[in-house]
PDB file of C-alpha atoms in Angstrom:
ATOM      1  CA  THR A   1      48.415  16.220 -31.768  1.00 87.00           C
ATOM      2  CA  LEU A   2      48.286  16.589 -28.753  1.00 93.00           C
ATOM      3  CA  GLY A   3      47.136  19.962 -26.563  1.00 95.00           C
ATOM      4  CA  VAL A   4      46.043  20.968 -22.638  1.00 97.00           C
ATOM      5  CA  ALA A   5      43.890  23.717 -21.660  1.00 97.00           C
ATOM      6  CA  LEU A   6      45.444  25.429 -19.394  1.00 97.00           C
ATOM      7  CA  ASN A   7      43.500  27.604 -16.353  1.00 97.00           C
ATOM      8  CA  LEU A   8      45.786  30.636 -17.617  1.00 97.00           C
ATOM      9  CA  TYR A   9      43.800  33.183 -19.652  1.00 97.00           C
ATOM     10  CA  ASN A  10      43.169  35.564 -22.459  1.00 97.00           C
ATOM     11  CA  GLU A  11      40.416  37.526 -22.143  1.00 97.00           C
ATOM     12  CA  PHE A  12      39.206  40.222 -25.154  1.00 98.00           C
ATOM     13  CA  SER A  13      36.108  42.230 -25.566  1.00 98.00           C
ATOM     14  CA  PHE A  14      34.721  42.675 -28.714  1.00 98.00           C
ATOM     15  CA  GLU A  15      31.641  45.194 -29.891  1.00 97.00           C
ATOM     16  CA  THR A  16      30.716  46.002 -33.289  1.00 97.00           C
ATOM     17  CA  SER A  17      31.705  49.850 -34.678  1.00 96.00           C
ATOM     18  CA  THR A  18      31.448  52.209 -37.379  1.00 96.00           C
ATOM     19  CA  GLU A  19      34.990  50.941 -38.123  1.00 97.00           C
ATOM     20  CA  ASP A  20      37.614  48.536 -37.079  1.00 97.00           C
ATOM     21  CA  LYS A  21      39.274  49.435 -33.453  1.00 97.00           C
ATOM     22  CA  LEU A  22      42.154  47.538 -31.689  1.00 97.00           C
ATOM     23  CA  LEU A  23      42.238  49.409 -28.291  1.00 97.00           C
ATOM     24  CA  GLY A  24      45.334  48.023 -24.950  1.00 95.00           C
ATOM     25  CA  PHE A  25      47.247  45.675 -27.414  1.00 95.00           C
ATOM     26  CA  ASP A  26      50.982  45.926 -27.409  1.00 91.00           C
ATOM     27  CA  LYS A  27      52.793  48.604 -29.962  1.00 91.00           C
ATOM     28  CA  ALA A  28      53.332  45.397 -32.005  1.00 90.00           C
ATOM     29  CA  TYR A  29      50.194  44.202 -32.187  1.00 92.00           C
ATOM     30  CA  ASN A  30      47.795  47.470 -32.711  1.00 91.00           C
ATOM     31  CA  ASN A  31      47.560  47.244 -36.019  1.00 93.00           C
ATOM     32  CA  GLU A  32      46.485  44.574 -39.333  1.00 91.00           C
ATOM     33  CA  SER A  33      48.959  41.588 -38.537  1.00 93.00           C
ATOM     34  CA  ASN A  34      47.057  41.175 -34.869  1.00 97.00           C
ATOM     35  CA  LEU A  35      45.775  37.671 -34.966  1.00 97.00           C
ATOM     36  CA  VAL A  36      42.800  38.497 -32.603  1.00 98.00           C
ATOM     37  CA  LEU A  37      41.599  41.075 -35.479  1.00 98.00           C
ATOM     38  CA  ILE A  38      42.461  38.613 -38.449  1.00 98.00           C
ATOM     39  CA  SER A  39      40.924  35.642 -37.517  1.00 98.00           C
ATOM     40  CA  TYR A  40      37.728  37.670 -36.407  1.00 98.00           C
ATOM     41  CA  LYS A  41      37.748  39.029 -40.343  1.00 98.00           C
ATOM     42  CA  ARG A  42      38.740  36.222 -41.670  1.00 98.00           C
ATOM     43  CA  PHE A  43      35.436  34.467 -40.406  1.00 98.00           C
ATOM     44  CA  PHE A  44      33.210  37.340 -42.418  1.00 98.00           C
ATOM     45  CA  SER A  45      34.849  36.003 -45.916  1.00 97.00           C
ATOM     46  CA  GLU A  46      35.092  32.434 -45.237  1.00 97.00           C
ATOM     47  CA  PHE A  47      31.720  31.521 -44.554  1.00 97.00           C
ATOM     48  CA  ASN A  48      30.401  35.176 -47.395  1.00 97.00           C
ATOM     49  CA  ILE A  49      29.159  37.316 -44.944  1.00 97.00           C
ATOM     50  CA  ASP A  50      28.616  40.714 -44.866  1.00 97.00           C
ATOM     51  CA  TYR A  51      31.898  42.312 -41.851  1.00 98.00           C
ATOM     52  CA  ILE A  52      30.609  44.066 -38.685  1.00 98.00           C
ATOM     53  CA  PRO A  53      33.611  46.995 -38.097  1.00 98.00           C
ATOM     54  CA  VAL A  54      34.154  46.228 -34.765  1.00 98.00           C
ATOM     55  CA  THR A  55      36.384  47.479 -31.700  1.00 98.00           C
ATOM     56  CA  ILE A  56      38.992  44.789 -29.693  1.00 98.00           C
ATOM     57  CA  SER A  57      39.577  45.476 -26.388  1.00 98.00           C
ATOM     58  CA  LEU A  58      42.706  43.087 -24.588  1.00 97.00           C
ATOM     59  CA  LEU A  59      41.144  42.593 -21.236  1.00 97.00           C
ATOM     60  CA  LYS A  60      44.247  40.444 -19.627  1.00 96.00           C
ATOM     61  CA  GLU A  61      46.571  38.348 -20.641  1.00 96.00           C
ATOM     62  CA  GLN A  62      48.632  35.386 -18.868  1.00 96.00           C
ATOM     63  CA  VAL A  63      48.848  33.563 -22.327  1.00 95.00           C
ATOM     64  CA  PRO A  64      52.147  35.266 -23.685  1.00 90.00           C
ATOM     65  CA  PRO A  65      53.345  34.931 -26.803  1.00 89.00           C
ATOM     66  CA  SER A  66      56.041  33.997 -28.308  1.00 85.00           C
ATOM     67  CA  ARG A  67      56.286  31.749 -25.252  1.00 90.00           C
ATOM     68  CA  GLY A  68      54.885  28.431 -26.440  1.00 90.00           C
ATOM     69  CA  LEU A  69      51.334  28.919 -24.775  1.00 95.00           C
ATOM     70  CA  GLY A  70      49.362  28.900 -27.230  1.00 94.00           C
ATOM     71  CA  SER A  71      49.106  32.585 -27.173  1.00 95.00           C
ATOM     72  CA  SER A  72      48.274  32.618 -31.045  1.00 96.00           C
ATOM     73  CA  ALA A  73      45.672  29.739 -30.503  1.00 97.00           C
ATOM     74  CA  THR A  74      43.546  32.117 -27.889  1.00 98.00           C
ATOM     75  CA  CYS A  75      43.371  35.196 -30.398  1.00 98.00           C
ATOM     76  CA  ILE A  76      42.250  32.650 -32.848  1.00 98.00           C
ATOM     77  CA  VAL A  77      39.898  31.205 -30.658  1.00 98.00           C
ATOM     78  CA  ALA A  78      38.250  34.380 -29.899  1.00 98.00           C
ATOM     79  CA  GLY A  79      38.220  36.005 -33.161  1.00 98.00           C
ATOM     80  CA  ILE A  80      36.288  33.804 -34.586  1.00 98.00           C
ATOM     81  CA  MET A  81      34.044  32.697 -31.635  1.00 98.00           C
ATOM     82  CA  ALA A  82      32.790  36.763 -31.551  1.00 98.00           C
ATOM     83  CA  ALA A  83      32.607  37.173 -34.845  1.00 98.00           C
ATOM     84  CA  ASN A  84      30.267  33.991 -34.742  1.00 98.00           C
ATOM     85  CA  ILE A  85      27.748  36.239 -31.876  1.00 96.00           C
ATOM     86  CA  LEU A  86      28.439  39.233 -33.528  1.00 97.00           C
ATOM     87  CA  SER A  87      27.146  37.556 -37.023  1.00 97.00           C
ATOM     88  CA  ASN A  88      24.035  35.932 -35.338  1.00 96.00           C
ATOM     89  CA  ALA A  89      25.355  33.097 -38.155  1.00 97.00           C
ATOM     90  CA  ASN A  90      25.834  30.494 -35.566  1.00 95.00           C
ATOM     91  CA  ILE A  91      27.947  28.364 -37.191  1.00 97.00           C
ATOM     92  CA  ASP A  92      27.820  24.608 -35.853  1.00 96.00           C
ATOM     93  CA  SER A  93      31.157  24.363 -34.065  1.00 96.00           C
ATOM     94  CA  ASP A  94      33.030  21.805 -35.877  1.00 96.00           C
ATOM     95  CA  ALA A  95      33.133  24.237 -38.758  1.00 97.00           C
ATOM     96  CA  LEU A  96      34.659  26.605 -36.435  1.00 98.00           C
ATOM     97  CA  LEU A  97      36.871  24.717 -34.834  1.00 97.00           C
ATOM     98  CA  SER A  98      38.529  23.774 -39.212  1.00 97.00           C
ATOM     99  CA  LEU A  99      38.509  26.999 -39.698  1.00 98.00           C
ATOM    100  CA  MET A 100      40.976  28.035 -36.674  1.00 98.00           C
ATOM    101  CA  THR A 101      42.744  24.867 -37.762  1.00 97.00           C
ATOM    102  CA  LEU A 102      43.314  26.685 -41.016  1.00 97.00           C
ATOM    103  CA  ILE A 103      44.484  30.106 -39.881  1.00 97.00           C
ATOM    104  CA  GLU A 104      46.274  28.055 -37.336  1.00 96.00           C
ATOM    105  CA  GLY A 105      48.513  25.543 -39.431  1.00 94.00           C
ATOM    106  CA  HIS A 106      47.860  22.836 -36.880  1.00 94.00           C
ATOM    107  CA  PRO A 107      44.641  21.847 -34.272  1.00 95.00           C
ATOM    108  CA  ASP A 108      46.617  20.758 -31.092  1.00 94.00           C
ATOM    109  CA  ASN A 109      46.078  24.146 -29.942  1.00 95.00           C
ATOM    110  CA  VAL A 110      43.280  25.339 -30.937  1.00 97.00           C
ATOM    111  CA  ALA A 111      41.726  21.887 -29.834  1.00 98.00           C
ATOM    112  CA  PRO A 112      42.169  22.328 -26.663  1.00 98.00           C
ATOM    113  CA  ALA A 113      41.928  26.596 -26.188  1.00 97.00           C
ATOM    114  CA  TYR A 114      38.779  26.104 -28.300  1.00 98.00           C
ATOM    115  CA  LEU A 115      37.145  22.691 -26.424  1.00 98.00           C
ATOM    116  CA  GLY A 116      39.248  22.472 -22.857  1.00 98.00           C
ATOM    117  CA  GLY A 117      40.239  19.531 -21.037  1.00 97.00           C
ATOM    118  CA  PHE A 118      43.148  17.091 -23.026  1.00 98.00           C
ATOM    119  CA  VAL A 119      43.216  16.586 -26.017  1.00 97.00           C
ATOM    120  CA  ALA A 120      43.342  14.206 -29.566  1.00 97.00           C
ATOM    121  CA  SER A 121      43.570  16.101 -32.654  1.00 96.00           C
ATOM    122  CA  ILE A 122      43.043  14.468 -36.444  1.00 95.00           C
ATOM    123  CA  ASN A 123      43.615  16.891 -38.968  1.00 94.00           C
ATOM    124  CA  ASN A 124      41.342  13.939 -41.871  1.00 94.00           C
ATOM    125  CA  ASN A 125      42.038  17.260 -44.817  1.00 92.00           C
ATOM    126  CA  GLY A 126      40.087  19.424 -43.896  1.00 89.00           C
ATOM    127  CA  ASP A 127      37.770  18.183 -41.142  1.00 93.00           C
ATOM    128  CA  ILE A 128      39.275  18.173 -37.682  1.00 96.00           C
ATOM    129  CA  ILE A 129      38.493  14.392 -35.620  1.00 97.00           C
ATOM    130  CA  THR A 130      38.665  14.777 -31.841  1.00 97.00           C
ATOM    131  CA  ASN A 131      38.775  13.111 -28.615  1.00 96.00           C
ATOM    132  CA  ARG A 132      39.059  14.275 -24.547  1.00 96.00           C
ATOM    133  CA  TYR A 133      40.562  12.465 -22.226  1.00 97.00           C
ATOM    134  CA  ASN A 134      41.408  12.197 -18.249  1.00 97.00           C
ATOM    135  CA  VAL A 135      44.237  12.905 -16.803  1.00 97.00           C
ATOM    136  CA  SER A 136      44.573  11.931 -13.068  1.00 97.00           C
ATOM    137  CA  ASP A 137      44.488  15.674 -10.471  1.00 96.00           C
ATOM    138  CA  LYS A 138      47.371  13.560  -8.554  1.00 98.00           C
ATOM    139  CA  LEU A 139      49.507  14.996 -10.664  1.00 98.00           C
ATOM    140  CA  VAL A 140      51.003  18.668 -10.144  1.00 98.00           C
ATOM    141  CA  PHE A 141      51.393  20.866 -13.072  1.00 98.00           C
ATOM    142  CA  ASN A 142      53.313  23.456 -13.425  1.00 98.00           C
ATOM    143  CA  VAL A 143      54.784  26.327 -15.804  1.00 97.00           C
ATOM    144  CA  LEU A 144      58.051  27.493 -16.135  1.00 96.00           C
ATOM    145  CA  VAL A 145      57.781  31.169 -18.125  1.00 95.00           C
ATOM    146  CA  PRO A 146      60.696  32.986 -18.998  1.00 92.00           C
ATOM    147  CA  ASP A 147      61.182  36.812 -19.382  1.00 85.00           C
ATOM    148  CA  PHE A 148      62.387  36.469 -23.099  1.00 83.00           C
ATOM    149  CA  LYS A 149      60.794  34.697 -25.960  1.00 82.00           C
ATOM    150  CA  LEU A 150      61.858  32.301 -28.477  1.00 83.00           C
ATOM    151  CA  SER A 151      59.738  31.983 -31.705  1.00 77.00           C
ATOM    152  CA  THR A 152      57.697  29.229 -33.557  1.00 76.00           C
ATOM    153  CA  LEU A 153      60.006  30.210 -36.088  1.00 79.00           C
ATOM    154  CA  SER A 154      63.346  29.365 -34.858  1.00 82.00           C
ATOM    155  CA  ALA A 155      62.474  26.957 -33.000  1.00 83.00           C
ATOM    156  CA  ARG A 156      60.760  25.325 -36.348  1.00 85.00           C
ATOM    157  CA  GLN A 157      64.256  26.418 -38.090  1.00 90.00           C
ATOM    158  CA  ALA A 158      65.799  24.707 -35.125  1.00 89.00           C
ATOM    159  CA  LEU A 159      64.023  20.720 -36.598  1.00 92.00           C
ATOM    160  CA  PRO A 160      65.947  18.634 -39.023  1.00 93.00           C
ATOM    161  CA  ASN A 161      64.296  17.736 -42.101  1.00 94.00           C
ATOM    162  CA  GLN A 162      64.217  14.199 -41.714  1.00 95.00           C
ATOM    163  CA  TYR A 163      64.222  11.695 -39.147  1.00 96.00           C
ATOM    164  CA  SER A 164      65.325   8.118 -38.815  1.00 96.00           C
ATOM    165  CA  ARG A 165      62.952   5.802 -38.904  1.00 97.00           C
ATOM    166  CA  GLU A 166      64.085   4.282 -34.839  1.00 96.00           C
ATOM    167  CA  ASP A 167      63.012   8.407 -33.240  1.00 95.00           C
ATOM    168  CA  VAL A 168      59.926   8.701 -34.874  1.00 96.00           C
ATOM    169  CA  VAL A 169      59.066   4.982 -34.204  1.00 96.00           C
ATOM    170  CA  SER A 170      60.313   5.459 -30.329  1.00 95.00           C
ATOM    171  CA  ASN A 171      57.548   9.164 -30.271  1.00 95.00           C
ATOM    172  CA  ILE A 172      55.334   6.991 -31.905  1.00 95.00           C
ATOM    173  CA  SER A 173      55.742   4.024 -29.651  1.00 96.00           C
ATOM    174  CA  LYS A 174      55.832   6.376 -26.531  1.00 95.00           C
ATOM    175  CA  ILE A 175      52.135   8.540 -27.642  1.00 94.00           C
ATOM    176  CA  ILE A 176      50.124   5.703 -27.557  1.00 95.00           C
ATOM    177  CA  ASN A 177      50.028   4.872 -24.032  1.00 96.00           C
ATOM    178  CA  LEU A 178      50.291   9.155 -22.810  1.00 97.00           C
ATOM    179  CA  PRO A 179      46.838   9.914 -22.487  1.00 96.00           C
ATOM    180  CA  ARG A 180      46.914   5.848 -20.017  1.00 97.00           C
ATOM    181  CA  ALA A 181      49.827   7.464 -18.125  1.00 98.00           C
ATOM    182  CA  LEU A 182      48.391  10.651 -17.865  1.00 98.00           C
ATOM    183  CA  GLU A 183      44.944   9.165 -17.039  1.00 97.00           C
ATOM    184  CA  THR A 184      46.434   6.562 -14.135  1.00 98.00           C
ATOM    185  CA  ALA A 185      48.382   9.394 -12.801  1.00 98.00           C
ATOM    186  CA  ASN A 186      51.226   6.462 -13.415  1.00 98.00           C
ATOM    187  CA  PHE A 187      54.704   8.315 -12.384  1.00 97.00           C
ATOM    188  CA  LYS A 188      57.063   5.716 -13.304  1.00 97.00           C
ATOM    189  CA  LEU A 189      55.282   5.480 -17.015  1.00 98.00           C
ATOM    190  CA  LEU A 190      55.863   9.561 -18.099  1.00 97.00           C
ATOM    191  CA  LYS A 191      58.944   9.304 -16.926  1.00 96.00           C
ATOM    192  CA  VAL A 192      59.873   6.698 -20.409  1.00 96.00           C
ATOM    193  CA  LEU A 193      56.958   8.517 -22.415  1.00 97.00           C
ATOM    194  CA  LEU A 194      58.386  11.996 -21.690  1.00 95.00           C
ATOM    195  CA  ASN A 195      62.127  11.157 -23.618  1.00 93.00           C
ATOM    196  CA  ASP A 196      61.279  12.641 -27.018  1.00 93.00           C
ATOM    197  CA  LYS A 197      63.887  12.158 -29.608  1.00 92.00           C
ATOM    198  CA  ILE A 198      61.653  14.507 -32.310  1.00 92.00           C
ATOM    199  CA  HIS A 199      62.281  17.575 -30.508  1.00 91.00           C
ATOM    200  CA  GLU A 200      63.006  18.113 -27.405  1.00 92.00           C
ATOM    201  CA  PRO A 201      66.360  17.927 -28.598  1.00 92.00           C
ATOM    202  CA  TYR A 202      67.361  20.432 -31.275  1.00 93.00           C
ATOM    203  CA  ARG A 203      65.052  22.817 -29.200  1.00 92.00           C
ATOM    204  CA  PHE A 204      66.412  22.501 -25.123  1.00 91.00           C
ATOM    205  CA  LYS A 205      69.695  24.012 -26.071  1.00 90.00           C
ATOM    206  CA  LEU A 206      67.224  27.042 -27.816  1.00 90.00           C
ATOM    207  CA  ILE A 207      66.291  28.175 -23.951  1.00 92.00           C
ATOM    208  CA  ASP A 208      69.123  29.739 -21.623  1.00 91.00           C
ATOM    209  CA  LYS A 209      69.641  27.460 -18.706  1.00 93.00           C
ATOM    210  CA  ALA A 210      66.589  24.722 -19.624  1.00 93.00           C
ATOM    211  CA  LEU A 211      68.665  21.787 -20.119  1.00 93.00           C
ATOM    212  CA  LYS A 212      70.317  22.626 -16.531  1.00 94.00           C
ATOM    213  CA  ILE A 213      67.152  23.613 -15.152  1.00 95.00           C
ATOM    214  CA  LYS A 214      65.631  20.015 -15.863  1.00 95.00           C
ATOM    215  CA  GLU A 215      68.160  17.633 -14.832  1.00 94.00           C
ATOM    216  CA  GLU A 216      68.833  20.120 -10.917  1.00 94.00           C
ATOM    217  CA  LEU A 217      64.430  18.812 -11.231  1.00 96.00           C
ATOM    218  CA  ALA A 218      64.320  15.103 -12.180  1.00 95.00           C
ATOM    219  CA  SER A 219      66.560  15.201  -8.765  1.00 94.00           C
ATOM    220  CA  LYS A 220      62.929  16.075  -6.922  1.00 95.00           C
ATOM    221  CA  ASP A 221      61.420  13.656  -9.411  1.00 96.00           C
ATOM    222  CA  VAL A 222      59.742  16.592 -11.517  1.00 97.00           C
ATOM    223  CA  LEU A 223      59.864  15.887 -15.005  1.00 98.00           C
ATOM    224  CA  THR A 224      60.483  19.275 -17.171  1.00 97.00           C
ATOM    225  CA  ILE A 225      59.596  18.538 -20.579  1.00 96.00           C
ATOM    226  CA  ILE A 226      59.410  22.239 -23.339  1.00 95.00           C
ATOM    227  CA  SER A 227      55.653  23.623 -22.968  1.00 95.00           C
ATOM    228  CA  GLY A 228      55.041  24.101 -26.979  1.00 89.00           C
ATOM    229  CA  SER A 229      58.175  24.969 -28.967  1.00 86.00           C
ATOM    230  CA  GLY A 230      59.261  27.484 -25.642  1.00 87.00           C
ATOM    231  CA  SER A 231      60.798  29.434 -24.640  1.00 92.00           C
ATOM    232  CA  THR A 232      57.527  28.500 -21.480  1.00 95.00           C
ATOM    233  CA  LEU A 233      59.296  24.568 -19.232  1.00 97.00           C
ATOM    234  CA  LEU A 234      56.322  22.477 -17.940  1.00 97.00           C
ATOM    235  CA  THR A 235      56.452  19.958 -15.265  1.00 98.00           C
ATOM    236  CA  ILE A 236      54.231  17.455 -14.402  1.00 98.00           C
ATOM    237  CA  SER A 237      55.333  16.056 -10.982  1.00 98.00           C
ATOM    238  CA  LEU A 238      52.512  14.494  -7.622  1.00 98.00           C
ATOM    239  CA  ASN A 239      54.141  17.051  -5.026  1.00 96.00           C
ATOM    240  CA  ASP A 240      55.247  20.675  -5.958  1.00 95.00           C
ATOM    241  CA  TYR A 241      58.590  21.644  -5.424  1.00 95.00           C
ATOM    242  CA  GLN A 242      60.724  24.626  -5.021  1.00 92.00           C
ATOM    243  CA  PHE A 243      62.022  26.803  -7.966  1.00 89.00           C
ATOM    244  CA  SER A 244      64.412  29.731  -6.976  1.00 82.00           C
ATOM    245  CA  ASP A 245      65.516  30.983 -10.894  1.00 86.00           C
ATOM    246  CA  ASN A 246      64.156  34.411 -11.210  1.00 85.00           C
ATOM    247  CA  SER A 247      64.196  34.236 -14.755  1.00 89.00           C
ATOM    248  CA  PHE A 248      61.600  31.738 -14.529  1.00 94.00           C
ATOM    249  CA  LYS A 249      58.225  32.713 -13.166  1.00 94.00           C
ATOM    250  CA  LYS A 250      56.676  29.618 -11.278  1.00 96.00           C
ATOM    251  CA  ILE A 251      53.119  29.424 -11.544  1.00 96.00           C
ATOM    252  CA  ASN A 252      50.643  26.255 -10.420  1.00 97.00           C
ATOM    253  CA  VAL A 253      48.750  25.330 -13.289  1.00 97.00           C
ATOM    254  CA  LYS A 254      45.383  22.666 -13.170  1.00 97.00           C
ATOM    255  CA  ILE A 255      43.256  21.467 -16.702  1.00 97.00           C
ATOM    256  CA  ASP A 256      40.604  24.200 -17.374  1.00 97.00           C
ATOM    257  CA  LEU A 257      37.579  21.545 -19.018  1.00 96.00           C
ATOM    258  CA  LYS A 258      35.008  24.339 -19.789  1.00 95.00           C
ATOM    259  CA  GLY A 259      37.535  25.525 -22.772  1.00 96.00           C
ATOM    260  CA  ALA A 260      36.616  28.856 -24.044  1.00 97.00           C
ATOM    261  CA  HIS A 261      33.642  31.100 -23.140  1.00 92.00           C
ATOM    262  CA  LEU A 262      31.563  33.755 -24.143  1.00 92.00           C
ATOM    263  CA  TYR A 263      30.352  36.220 -21.783  1.00 88.00           C
ATOM    264  CA  ASP A 264      28.113  39.503 -21.503  1.00 85.00           C
TER     265      ASP A 264
END
């Protein structure tokens, strides 16, 4: 539903070729299951355009896979945008975002990665409706990236099949107030709103040391939540802080308002 683009980037190059090639990727992704290549190919089949083989190179990887930072969204957005350019198809932005969502399965990561900023998304039968909200520059954001992965599948399997009406109402009442709290840097309100009932009670225990870190940082007036489905933690505070656990890399991040972009 909600996602925010941060200034961590994956960067890829695309060059027309006589056959598909992948360069610079980890061995696990140097094959037909590469999501950048899958997304690139999907564009041509979806819009019934003659396929153009491509060489895709990974130039920069600041968004590692299986860390809850939206790595898959970067791959999908890059593949679709590059295909649109190389094919000269000039498909409009709304249709591109709909295809990105179709591949990802939900718009909450691809929309901010594509558009930039703090974005609320609705999937209306394949049409993606988005609204972008402002975030106060008084808030300090850090990501704590661990040296271990947490697969999205494992994180999803940890969730219950049913929720109580009370927990669902609790989350709805909080999320509707979240954009205003972020816009005004209302830290007191954020403490209330970020007390999630839907996924964090089940997922925090999957991330080693996470609950201990959350408790430790709370004593420093720092809010700690799970980024995506984990294993990365996202912290929000009014001031920066010291953090000493070497198994998590602390990275100060800003909100990226530009979103994905292409250059020649």
